[in-house]
Coordinates of C-alpha atoms and ligand atoms in Angstrom, one line a residue:
M1 CA 0.2 0.0 0.0
A2 CA 1.3 2.9 -0.5
I3 CA -0.4 7.0 -0.9
F4 CA 1.3 9.6 -3.0
L5 CA 0.6 13.1 -3.4
D6 CA 1.8 16.8 -4.2
Q7 CA 4.6 17.0 -1.5
V8 CA 5.5 20.5 -1.8
G9 CA 1.7 21.3 -0.6
Y10 CA -2.0 22.3 -1.1
L11 CA -3.4 25.6 -1.6
P12 CA -5.9 26.4 1.2
D13 CA -9.1 26.7 -1.6
S14 CA -8.1 24.0 -3.5
K15 CA -9.1 20.9 -4.6
K16 CA -7.1 18.4 -2.8
Q17 CA -6.4 14.5 -3.8
A18 CA -4.3 12.1 -3.3
V19 CA -3.7 8.9 -4.8
M20 CA -3.4 5.3 -2.7
T21 CA -2.9 1.9 -4.0
G22 CA -3.3 -1.5 -2.3
S23 CA -5.9 0.0 0.2
N24 CA -9.4 1.4 0.0
S25 CA -9.6 3.1 3.6
C26 CA -7.3 5.7 5.3
R27 CA -7.7 8.8 7.8
L28 CA -6.7 12.2 7.6
L29 CA -4.6 13.5 10.6
S30 CA -2.4 16.5 12.1
E31 CA 1.0 16.6 12.3
S32 CA 1.0 15.7 15.9
G33 CA -1.4 12.6 15.3
E34 CA -4.6 14.1 16.2
S35 CA -8.2 14.3 14.1
T36 CA -8.9 16.7 11.7
G37 CA -12.4 16.2 11.8
V38 CA -12.4 15.7 8.4
D39 CA -12.9 12.2 6.4
P40 CA -11.6 11.8 2.9
I41 CA -13.9 10.4 0.6
I42 CA -12.0 7.6 -1.3
S43 CA -13.3 6.0 -4.5
Y44 CA -11.8 3.3 -6.6
N45 CA -10.1 4.2 -9.7
G46 CA -9.6 1.5 -11.4
Y47 CA -6.7 0.2 -13.7
D48 CA -4.5 2.6 -15.2
E49 CA -2.4 1.9 -18.2
A50 CA 0.3 4.4 -18.2
S51 CA 1.4 3.4 -14.8
G52 CA 0.0 -0.1 -14.4
D53 CA -1.2 0.5 -11.0
T54 CA -5.3 0.2 -9.9
T55 CA -5.5 3.2 -8.2
W56 CA -8.0 4.9 -5.4
R57 CA -9.0 8.5 -5.4
V58 CA -8.3 10.2 -2.2
D59 CA -10.0 13.4 -1.8
F60 CA -9.9 15.8 1.5
S61 CA -10.5 19.3 -0.3
K62 CA -13.4 20.0 2.6
L63 CA -9.6 20.2 4.8
T64 CA -8.7 24.4 4.2
L65 CA -7.3 25.3 6.9
P66 CA -3.2 25.8 6.8
G67 CA -1.3 23.3 8.5
T68 CA 0.9 20.2 8.0
Y69 CA -1.0 16.9 8.0
Y70 CA -0.8 13.5 6.7
L71 CA -2.6 10.3 5.6
E72 CA -2.3 7.1 7.6
D73 CA -4.3 3.6 6.2
V74 CA -5.6 1.1 8.4
E75 CA -2.1 -0.7 8.8
G76 CA -0.9 2.7 10.1
N77 CA 1.5 3.2 7.2
R78 CA 1.6 6.8 7.1
S79 CA 2.2 9.3 3.7
P80 CA 4.5 12.0 3.1
A81 CA 3.5 15.5 4.8
V82 CA 0.3 17.2 3.4
H83 CA 1.4 21.0 3.5
I84 CA -1.7 22.8 3.0
R85 CA -0.4 26.8 3.2
P86 CA -1.5 30.2 0.8
D87 CA 2.0 30.5 0.4
C88 CA 2.9 26.6 -0.3
Y89 CA 4.7 27.1 -3.9
R90 CA 6.7 30.2 -2.9
D91 CA 10.6 29.2 -2.1
M92 CA 10.2 26.2 -5.0
F93 CA 9.2 29.2 -7.5
R94 CA 11.6 31.6 -6.5
D95 CA 14.3 28.2 -7.2
L96 CA 12.2 27.6 -10.5
S97 CA 13.1 31.1 -11.3
R98 CA 16.8 31.4 -10.3
M99 CA 17.8 28.3 -12.2
F100 CA 18.5 30.6 -15.5
Y101 CA 21.3 32.3 -13.2
F102 CA 23.3 29.0 -12.7
Q103 CA 22.6 27.9 -16.0
R104 CA 24.7 31.3 -17.4
C105 CA 27.7 30.8 -19.2
G106 CA 30.6 33.3 -19.6
C107 CA 30.4 34.7 -16.1
A108 CA 31.7 33.5 -12.5
L109 CA 29.0 32.7 -10.6
E110 CA 29.6 33.8 -7.0
A111 CA 29.1 33.0 -3.2
P112 CA 26.6 36.0 -2.4
Y113 CA 24.6 34.8 -4.9
A114 CA 25.4 31.1 -6.1
G115 CA 25.9 30.2 -2.0
K116 CA 28.1 27.1 -2.3
F117 CA 27.4 26.5 -6.0
T118 CA 29.9 28.9 -7.4
H119 CA 32.0 28.2 -10.6
K120 CA 34.3 30.6 -12.4
A121 CA 33.6 31.9 -15.5
C122 CA 33.0 29.8 -18.5
H123 CA 33.4 29.3 -22.4
C124 CA 34.9 32.8 -22.8
A125 CA 37.3 31.6 -25.5
E126 CA 36.9 32.6 -29.0
V127 CA 34.5 31.1 -30.9
R128 CA 34.5 29.8 -34.3
D129 CA 32.3 30.0 -37.5
Y130 CA 31.6 26.3 -38.7
L131 CA 31.6 27.7 -42.6
A132 CA 34.9 29.8 -42.2
P133 CA 36.9 28.2 -38.9
E134 CA 39.7 30.8 -39.3
R135 CA 36.8 33.3 -38.2
R136 CA 37.5 33.9 -34.4
F137 CA 35.2 36.1 -32.3
F138 CA 33.9 36.4 -29.0
L139 CA 30.0 35.2 -28.4
N140 CA 29.9 35.4 -24.6
K141 CA 26.6 35.3 -22.1
G142 CA 23.2 33.1 -22.8
W143 CA 22.3 29.8 -20.9
H144 CA 23.5 26.6 -21.1
D145 CA 20.7 24.8 -22.6
A146 CA 20.9 22.0 -20.5
G147 CA 23.0 19.4 -18.7
D148 CA 25.5 19.6 -21.6
Y149 CA 26.9 23.2 -22.0
G150 CA 25.9 24.3 -25.6
R151 CA 23.7 26.9 -26.6
Y152 CA 20.7 26.9 -28.8
V153 CA 18.6 29.3 -30.3
T154 CA 15.6 27.9 -30.9
P155 CA 14.9 26.3 -26.8
G156 CA 16.6 29.6 -25.6
A157 CA 13.7 31.9 -27.8
V158 CA 11.1 29.0 -26.3
T159 CA 12.2 29.4 -23.4
L160 CA 12.4 33.6 -22.9
G161 CA 8.5 32.8 -24.6
H162 CA 7.7 30.9 -21.0
L163 CA 9.2 33.3 -18.9
L164 CA 8.1 36.2 -20.6
Y165 CA 4.4 35.9 -21.0
A166 CA 4.4 34.7 -17.3
Y167 CA 6.0 37.7 -16.7
E168 CA 3.3 39.7 -18.7
L169 CA 0.3 37.8 -17.2
F170 CA 1.3 36.9 -14.0
P171 CA 3.6 40.4 -12.6
A172 CA 2.3 39.7 -9.1
A173 CA 4.3 35.7 -9.1
F174 CA 8.0 37.7 -9.6
A175 CA 8.7 38.9 -5.8
D176 CA 12.0 40.6 -7.6
D177 CA 14.1 38.3 -5.1
L178 CA 16.3 36.2 -7.3
Q179 CA 19.1 37.8 -6.0
F180 CA 21.7 38.1 -8.1
P181 CA 24.4 40.5 -9.4
E182 CA 21.7 42.6 -11.4
S183 CA 19.0 42.3 -8.8
G184 CA 18.1 45.8 -7.5
G185 CA 18.8 47.9 -10.5
G186 CA 15.2 48.9 -11.4
I187 CA 14.7 46.3 -13.8
P188 CA 12.5 43.2 -11.9
D189 CA 14.6 40.2 -11.7
I190 CA 12.9 37.9 -14.1
L191 CA 13.6 40.2 -17.0
S192 CA 17.4 41.2 -16.3
E193 CA 18.0 37.3 -15.9
C194 CA 16.2 37.0 -19.7
R195 CA 18.0 39.7 -20.7
Y196 CA 21.5 37.4 -20.2
E197 CA 20.0 35.1 -22.6
L198 CA 19.1 37.7 -24.9
D199 CA 22.3 39.9 -25.0
W200 CA 24.0 35.8 -26.5
M201 CA 20.5 35.9 -28.7
L202 CA 21.6 39.4 -30.5
G203 CA 25.0 38.1 -31.1
M204 CA 24.0 34.8 -33.3
Q205 CA 22.2 37.5 -35.8
L206 CA 24.5 37.3 -38.9
P207 CA 24.6 40.8 -40.6
D208 CA 21.7 40.2 -43.2
G209 CA 19.7 39.3 -40.6
G210 CA 19.4 35.1 -41.1
V211 CA 19.9 33.6 -37.3
A212 CA 22.5 31.0 -36.4
H213 CA 21.5 27.6 -35.3
K214 CA 23.1 26.7 -32.1
L215 CA 27.1 27.5 -30.5
T216 CA 28.3 24.3 -29.5
S217 CA 31.4 22.1 -29.6
Q218 CA 31.5 19.3 -31.4
Y219 CA 31.2 16.8 -29.1
H220 CA 29.4 17.3 -25.6
A221 CA 31.9 18.1 -22.9
P222 CA 32.9 15.5 -20.6
F223 CA 31.5 15.4 -16.7
V224 CA 33.3 18.1 -15.9
M225 CA 32.9 22.0 -14.5
P226 CA 32.1 24.3 -17.0
E227 CA 35.4 26.3 -16.5
D228 CA 37.0 23.5 -17.4
D229 CA 35.7 22.3 -20.5
S230 CA 38.4 23.3 -23.6
L231 CA 36.9 21.9 -26.0
P232 CA 36.3 24.8 -29.1
F233 CA 32.3 26.2 -29.7
F234 CA 31.4 26.3 -33.0
R235 CA 28.6 28.7 -34.9
Y236 CA 27.0 26.5 -36.7
P237 CA 24.8 28.1 -39.6
V238 CA 21.8 29.6 -39.7
S239 CA 18.6 28.2 -40.0
S240 CA 14.8 29.6 -40.6
L241 CA 13.5 27.9 -37.3
A242 CA 16.3 29.6 -35.3
T243 CA 15.8 32.9 -37.8
A244 CA 12.1 33.2 -36.9
D245 CA 12.2 31.8 -32.7
F246 CA 14.1 34.5 -32.5
A247 CA 12.2 37.2 -34.4
A248 CA 9.9 36.3 -32.3
A249 CA 11.3 36.0 -28.7
T250 CA 13.0 39.7 -29.8
A251 CA 9.9 41.3 -30.7
L252 CA 7.9 40.1 -27.7
A253 CA 11.0 41.1 -25.6
Y254 CA 10.9 44.6 -26.9
R255 CA 7.3 45.0 -25.7
I256 CA 8.4 44.2 -22.2
Y257 CA 11.3 45.8 -22.1
L258 CA 9.8 49.3 -23.9
P259 CA 8.6 50.8 -20.0
F260 CA 12.1 49.9 -18.2
D261 CA 14.6 50.6 -21.5
K262 CA 13.9 52.0 -24.1
A263 CA 17.3 51.8 -26.1
Y264 CA 17.0 48.5 -25.5
A265 CA 13.5 47.6 -26.8
E266 CA 14.5 49.6 -29.8
R267 CA 17.6 47.3 -30.6
L268 CA 15.4 44.0 -30.1
L269 CA 12.9 45.4 -32.4
D270 CA 15.3 46.2 -35.3
A271 CA 16.9 43.1 -34.7
A272 CA 13.3 41.4 -35.0
E273 CA 12.8 43.4 -38.2
L274 CA 16.0 42.2 -39.9
A275 CA 15.3 38.3 -39.5
W276 CA 12.0 38.9 -40.6
S277 CA 13.2 40.7 -43.7
W278 CA 15.6 37.7 -43.8
L279 CA 12.2 35.2 -43.3
T280 CA 10.5 37.2 -45.9
A281 CA 13.5 36.2 -49.2
H282 CA 14.0 32.9 -47.9
P283 CA 12.4 29.5 -47.7
A284 CA 12.5 27.3 -45.1
L285 CA 16.0 26.2 -44.4
V286 CA 15.6 23.2 -41.5
F287 CA 18.9 22.6 -39.9
E288 CA 20.8 19.8 -40.5
D289 CA 23.9 18.4 -38.1
P290 CA 27.0 18.6 -40.5
K291 CA 28.2 15.5 -39.7
D292 CA 31.3 15.8 -37.7
C293 CA 28.9 17.7 -34.8
H294 CA 27.5 15.2 -32.2
T295 CA 25.3 18.0 -30.4
G296 CA 21.4 18.3 -30.1
G297 CA 20.4 18.9 -33.5
Y298 CA 16.7 20.5 -31.9
G299 CA 15.7 18.9 -35.4
D300 CA 12.2 20.3 -36.7
T301 CA 10.7 19.8 -40.8
C302 CA 8.3 22.8 -40.6
D303 CA 9.1 26.5 -40.1
A304 CA 5.3 27.2 -40.5
D305 CA 4.5 28.0 -36.5
E306 CA 7.6 29.7 -36.1
R307 CA 6.8 32.3 -38.5
L308 CA 3.4 32.5 -37.2
W309 CA 4.9 33.6 -33.7
A310 CA 7.2 35.6 -35.3
C311 CA 4.5 37.5 -37.5
A312 CA 2.2 37.9 -34.1
E313 CA 4.8 39.1 -32.0
L314 CA 6.1 41.7 -34.6
Y315 CA 2.6 42.9 -35.8
R316 CA 1.4 43.8 -32.0
A317 CA 5.2 45.8 -32.0
R318 CA 4.2 47.1 -34.8
K319 CA 0.8 46.9 -36.1
A320 CA 2.6 46.8 -39.9
P321 CA -0.3 45.5 -42.6
Q322 CA 2.4 43.3 -43.8
Y323 CA 2.6 40.8 -40.8
L324 CA -1.4 41.0 -40.5
T325 CA -1.7 39.3 -44.1
A326 CA 1.3 36.5 -43.3
L327 CA -1.2 35.0 -40.3
P328 CA -4.0 33.8 -42.4
T329 CA -1.3 31.8 -44.5
L330 CA 0.4 30.7 -41.9
L331 CA -2.0 29.4 -39.6
P332 CA -3.5 26.5 -41.7
R333 CA 0.0 25.3 -42.0
C334 CA 0.4 24.6 -38.1
K335 CA -0.7 21.3 -37.4
E336 CA -1.1 22.1 -33.6
L337 CA -2.3 25.5 -32.3
T338 CA -1.7 24.8 -28.5
A339 CA 2.1 23.8 -28.8
L340 CA 4.6 25.2 -26.6
G341 CA 7.9 23.2 -26.4
W342 CA 10.6 23.6 -29.2
G343 CA 9.8 22.3 -32.3
D344 CA 6.2 23.3 -32.5
V345 CA 5.7 26.9 -31.1
A346 CA 2.2 27.6 -32.6
G347 CA 0.6 27.9 -29.2
F348 CA 3.1 31.1 -28.2
A349 CA 1.9 32.5 -30.9
G350 CA -1.9 32.3 -29.2
F351 CA -0.7 33.4 -26.3
S352 CA 0.7 36.2 -27.9
V353 CA -2.7 36.4 -30.1
L354 CA -5.5 35.5 -27.6
F355 CA -4.1 37.7 -24.7
A356 CA -3.4 40.9 -27.0
D357 CA -6.0 44.1 -26.2
A358 CA -9.5 43.2 -28.0
G359 CA -9.3 44.4 -31.4
V360 CA -5.2 44.0 -31.8
F361 CA -6.4 41.2 -33.7
P362 CA -9.1 40.5 -36.1
E363 CA -11.9 37.7 -34.7
T364 CA -10.5 35.6 -38.1
V365 CA -7.5 35.2 -36.6
V366 CA -8.4 35.3 -32.9
E367 CA -11.0 32.8 -33.2
P368 CA -8.9 29.5 -34.3
F369 CA -6.5 30.2 -31.5
R370 CA -9.8 30.4 -29.2
S371 CA -11.0 27.1 -30.6
A372 CA -7.9 25.1 -30.6
F373 CA -7.0 26.2 -26.6
L374 CA -10.6 25.3 -25.8
E375 CA -11.2 21.9 -27.8
K376 CA -7.5 20.9 -26.2
A377 CA -8.2 22.2 -22.9
D378 CA -11.7 19.6 -22.9
E379 CA -9.2 16.7 -23.6
L380 CA -7.0 17.1 -21.3
L381 CA -9.9 17.4 -18.8
A382 CA -11.1 14.4 -20.2
V383 CA -7.8 12.7 -19.9
T384 CA -6.8 14.0 -16.0
E385 CA -10.7 12.8 -15.0
R386 CA -9.3 9.2 -16.1
S387 CA -6.2 9.0 -15.8
G388 CA -5.0 7.4 -11.9
Y389 CA -3.0 9.6 -11.0
R390 CA -4.9 12.5 -12.5
M391 CA -2.4 13.6 -15.3
S392 CA -3.2 14.8 -18.9
L393 CA -0.5 12.2 -20.3
K394 CA -1.9 9.1 -22.3
P395 CA 0.3 6.2 -22.0
D396 CA 1.9 6.6 -25.9
E397 CA 3.1 10.7 -24.9
F398 CA 5.7 9.9 -22.0
V399 CA 8.2 10.7 -24.5
W400 CA 12.1 12.2 -23.5
G401 CA 11.0 15.4 -21.7
S402 CA 7.4 13.7 -20.6
N403 CA 7.5 16.6 -17.8
L404 CA 8.1 19.6 -20.9
S405 CA 4.7 17.9 -22.5
V406 CA 2.6 17.5 -18.7
M407 CA 3.8 21.1 -17.6
S408 CA 2.8 22.6 -21.3
N409 CA -0.8 21.3 -20.5
A410 CA -1.0 22.6 -17.5
C411 CA -0.2 26.3 -19.7
V412 CA -3.4 25.6 -22.4
L413 CA -5.5 24.9 -19.4
I414 CA -4.2 28.0 -17.4
A415 CA -5.3 29.9 -20.9
A416 CA -8.5 28.4 -20.7
A417 CA -9.2 28.8 -17.5
L418 CA -8.2 32.5 -18.3
L419 CA -10.3 32.9 -21.6
T420 CA -13.3 31.5 -19.4
N421 CA -13.3 32.2 -16.3
D422 CA -14.2 28.2 -16.1
R423 CA -12.5 26.8 -12.7
S424 CA -12.8 23.1 -14.0
Y425 CA -9.9 24.1 -16.3
A426 CA -7.4 25.9 -13.8
D427 CA -8.5 23.1 -11.5
A428 CA -7.2 20.7 -13.4
A429 CA -4.0 22.9 -14.5
E430 CA -3.4 22.2 -10.6
E431 CA -3.8 18.8 -10.9
Q432 CA -0.5 18.4 -13.5
L433 CA 1.0 20.4 -10.8
H434 CA 0.6 17.9 -7.9
Y435 CA 1.8 15.0 -10.8
L436 CA 4.9 16.9 -10.8
L437 CA 5.7 17.5 -7.4
G438 CA 5.1 13.9 -5.9
R439 CA 1.7 12.6 -7.2
N440 CA 2.8 10.0 -9.4
P441 CA 3.7 6.6 -8.9
L442 CA 7.3 6.3 -7.9
G443 CA 6.4 9.0 -5.3
V444 CA 9.0 11.5 -6.8
S445 CA 9.1 15.3 -6.7
Y446 CA 10.5 16.0 -10.0
V447 CA 12.2 19.2 -8.4
T448 CA 15.4 19.3 -6.9
G449 CA 15.1 20.4 -3.2
H450 CA 11.6 21.1 -2.7
G451 CA 9.4 17.9 -1.2
S452 CA 9.8 15.0 0.8
N453 CA 11.6 12.9 -1.5
P454 CA 12.8 15.1 -4.6
F455 CA 14.9 13.5 -7.4
R456 CA 18.7 13.8 -6.4
N457 CA 21.0 12.9 -9.8
P458 CA 20.1 15.4 -12.5
H459 CA 22.2 14.7 -15.9
N460 CA 23.5 18.0 -15.3
R461 CA 27.3 18.2 -15.5
P462 CA 27.7 21.1 -12.5
T463 CA 26.0 18.7 -10.3
F464 CA 28.3 15.4 -11.1
A465 CA 31.5 17.8 -10.7
D466 CA 31.1 20.3 -8.2
G467 CA 31.6 18.1 -5.1
I468 CA 28.6 18.6 -3.3
D469 CA 26.3 15.9 -2.7
E470 CA 23.6 17.8 -3.0
P471 CA 22.0 19.1 -6.2
I472 CA 21.0 22.8 -6.8
P473 CA 17.6 23.4 -5.8
G474 CA 14.8 23.9 -8.1
Y475 CA 15.7 22.0 -11.1
V476 CA 13.1 20.0 -13.3
S477 CA 13.6 16.9 -14.3
G478 CA 12.9 15.5 -17.8
G479 CA 10.7 12.9 -16.3
P480 CA 9.7 9.3 -17.3
N481 CA 10.7 8.5 -21.2
G482 CA 8.7 5.2 -22.3
R483 CA 11.3 4.7 -24.7
P484 CA 14.6 5.5 -22.9
S485 CA 17.1 5.8 -25.2
D486 CA 20.3 6.1 -22.7
E487 CA 22.4 2.8 -22.2
K488 CA 21.9 3.1 -18.1
A489 CA 18.1 4.1 -18.0
C490 CA 18.0 0.8 -20.9
A491 CA 19.6 -1.4 -17.9
L492 CA 18.2 -0.3 -15.1
I493 CA 14.4 0.0 -16.3
P494 CA 13.2 -3.6 -17.3
E495 CA 11.8 -4.6 -20.2
G496 CA 7.7 -3.9 -20.0
T497 CA 7.6 -1.6 -17.1
P498 CA 4.5 0.9 -17.6
P499 CA 5.8 4.3 -19.1
M500 CA 5.2 6.4 -16.0
K501 CA 7.4 4.3 -14.2
C502 CA 10.3 4.6 -16.8
Y503 CA 12.4 7.0 -14.9
A504 CA 15.6 6.0 -13.3
D505 CA 17.5 9.4 -11.0
V506 CA 21.0 8.8 -12.3
Y507 CA 22.7 11.0 -13.5
E508 CA 23.7 8.9 -16.2
S509 CA 20.2 9.0 -17.5
Y510 CA 20.1 11.8 -20.2
S511 CA 16.4 10.8 -21.5
T512 CA 14.9 10.3 -18.3
N513 CA 16.7 12.6 -16.0
E514 CA 18.4 15.3 -17.7
I515 CA 17.4 18.8 -16.4
A516 CA 17.0 21.9 -19.2
I517 CA 15.8 25.3 -19.7
Y518 CA 12.6 24.8 -21.1
W519 CA 11.6 22.3 -18.5
N520 CA 12.2 24.9 -15.9
S521 CA 10.8 28.3 -17.8
V522 CA 7.6 25.9 -18.8
T523 CA 7.2 25.2 -14.8
V524 CA 7.2 28.8 -14.2
L525 CA 5.0 29.3 -16.7
A526 CA 2.3 27.0 -14.7
A527 CA 3.0 27.7 -11.2
A528 CA 3.1 31.4 -12.4
Y529 CA -0.6 31.3 -12.6
F530 CA -1.4 29.4 -8.9
I531 CA 0.8 32.3 -7.3
G532 CA 0.7 35.6 -9.3
S533 CA -3.7 35.4 -10.4
R534 CA -5.3 33.7 -6.9
Ligands
LIG601 O1 14.7 18.2 -25.4 C1 14.7 17.1 -26.4 C2 14.1 15.9 -26.3 O2 12.9 16.5 -26.7 C3 14.5 15.2 -27.6 O3 13.9 13.6 -27.9 C4 15.7 14.9 -27.0 C5 16.7 14.2 -28.3 O4 16.9 14.9 -29.8 O5 16.8 15.9 -27.1 C6 16.3 16.8 -26.4 O6 16.9 18.2 -26.0 C7 18.3 17.7 -25.7 C8 19.3 18.7 -26.7 O7 19.3 18.0 -27.6 C9 20.7 18.5 -25.8 N1 20.7 19.5 -24.8 C10 19.9 18.9 -23.9 C11 18.4 18.7 -24.0 C12 17.6 18.1 -23.1 O8 17.7 16.5 -23.1
LIG602 ZN1 29.6 28.0 -20.1

């Protein structure tokens, strides 16, 4: 018998459910073992294919009094602590947002900000142009993408998308408490952090407006601290994917930075327009790794969704007719209008269009997004309702980075809640967060340092090499992967394991336990709603 619940906490007025296996009865007690007077409502949920478990739901929503509690079954087995507090996600949210500081490339992480997780400045040497290696130049700043030290434009832009829409929609969630060198400079901390990435991205644009796809070494570095990685870095060729994502992110950033730093905002918008002019002159140019490059490819075969996002944001920034006329031709070419991942980005165009002031976009553009978001949200509601662990992925959707899919589903549900004021969407979004934070069949919190049983061994080079036992707090794991592709996970996870349990908390397992900037940022966007708007 086991009881699984959100180890970080529940908001007092929210629905509160745990999941139980192997038993159909339990009690809800206070921390000191006293009765709470609330009988959990227990219902049988049957067999759950994604986890291979037969589950019972334990609903204790009636308990609204802030405090610490636990559930206990008839044999006296206790659940992890149940925390009910209005600010239960605050500390985690701060750590989720501070993660980007720890991913910074090209600067030293110093004790006042990094605590014990300091390191010297990394990757400051000249980089080379892949097509003309004799050309060398400095291209610093930006965030390490993930557990490797590469910097890639498309996932970088997507990360900025999650963070900047989170800031725009839920500014109250960002308490300006990130505590890094730029803090207190009159610009919200989260925007200073994003600027660190934007500055690097501006350097990835070539004079004709095209944007290079990535800046990495030819191989991933060995498991050393970033300052000890001496592999040469190459700026790889331009792709239309990177150029369009860049145009979108910089045009969005223009809007967000304008009240704080007009000159910087104008620079961003000029760069966005230059990228757009490159796009109008070039057909799709997807990226393919040259044969001698073995870092992440971020391959994607269609750039219509990237162009759509760019167009939406450029129209919001400039209101120029050429952007508006391009939208209806791009829309039908995008398959998933709600996608918020690194490959399919049309959902970001959705955020841009749906949350613009009324009348900015014509109904012919708003309507397809609105129906796509509501339709998808209804589907997610239904899957969540059936799921043994009350989450929104179907068994075949546990791919590499499944936690991105879970949290972007939460973001779609939040968008639907904002559009309709229908509480059931917000409730379902919260269920996805509970899954991430421990209400899953492994009873693990997929955020380091938060919850009673957080994962501890991310595939992250500094975490391995720093000689410190615990990981940096606030990192989101990629999560279960029904088809793990790294050797270690394949050896540890028996054939036939249900997808929701295909996970290995070992540092070698990049396909189930890496960290990545966009897995954190999508979680920031989802969690911001529960902190900043209710
Ligand atoms: O997150 C990416 C995942 O969706 C892909 O399946 C996987 C294989 O292509 O790549 C992941 O991205 C990795 C990138 O290629 C290199 N940096 C680490 C990223 C996270 O694992
Ligand atoms: Zn670096």
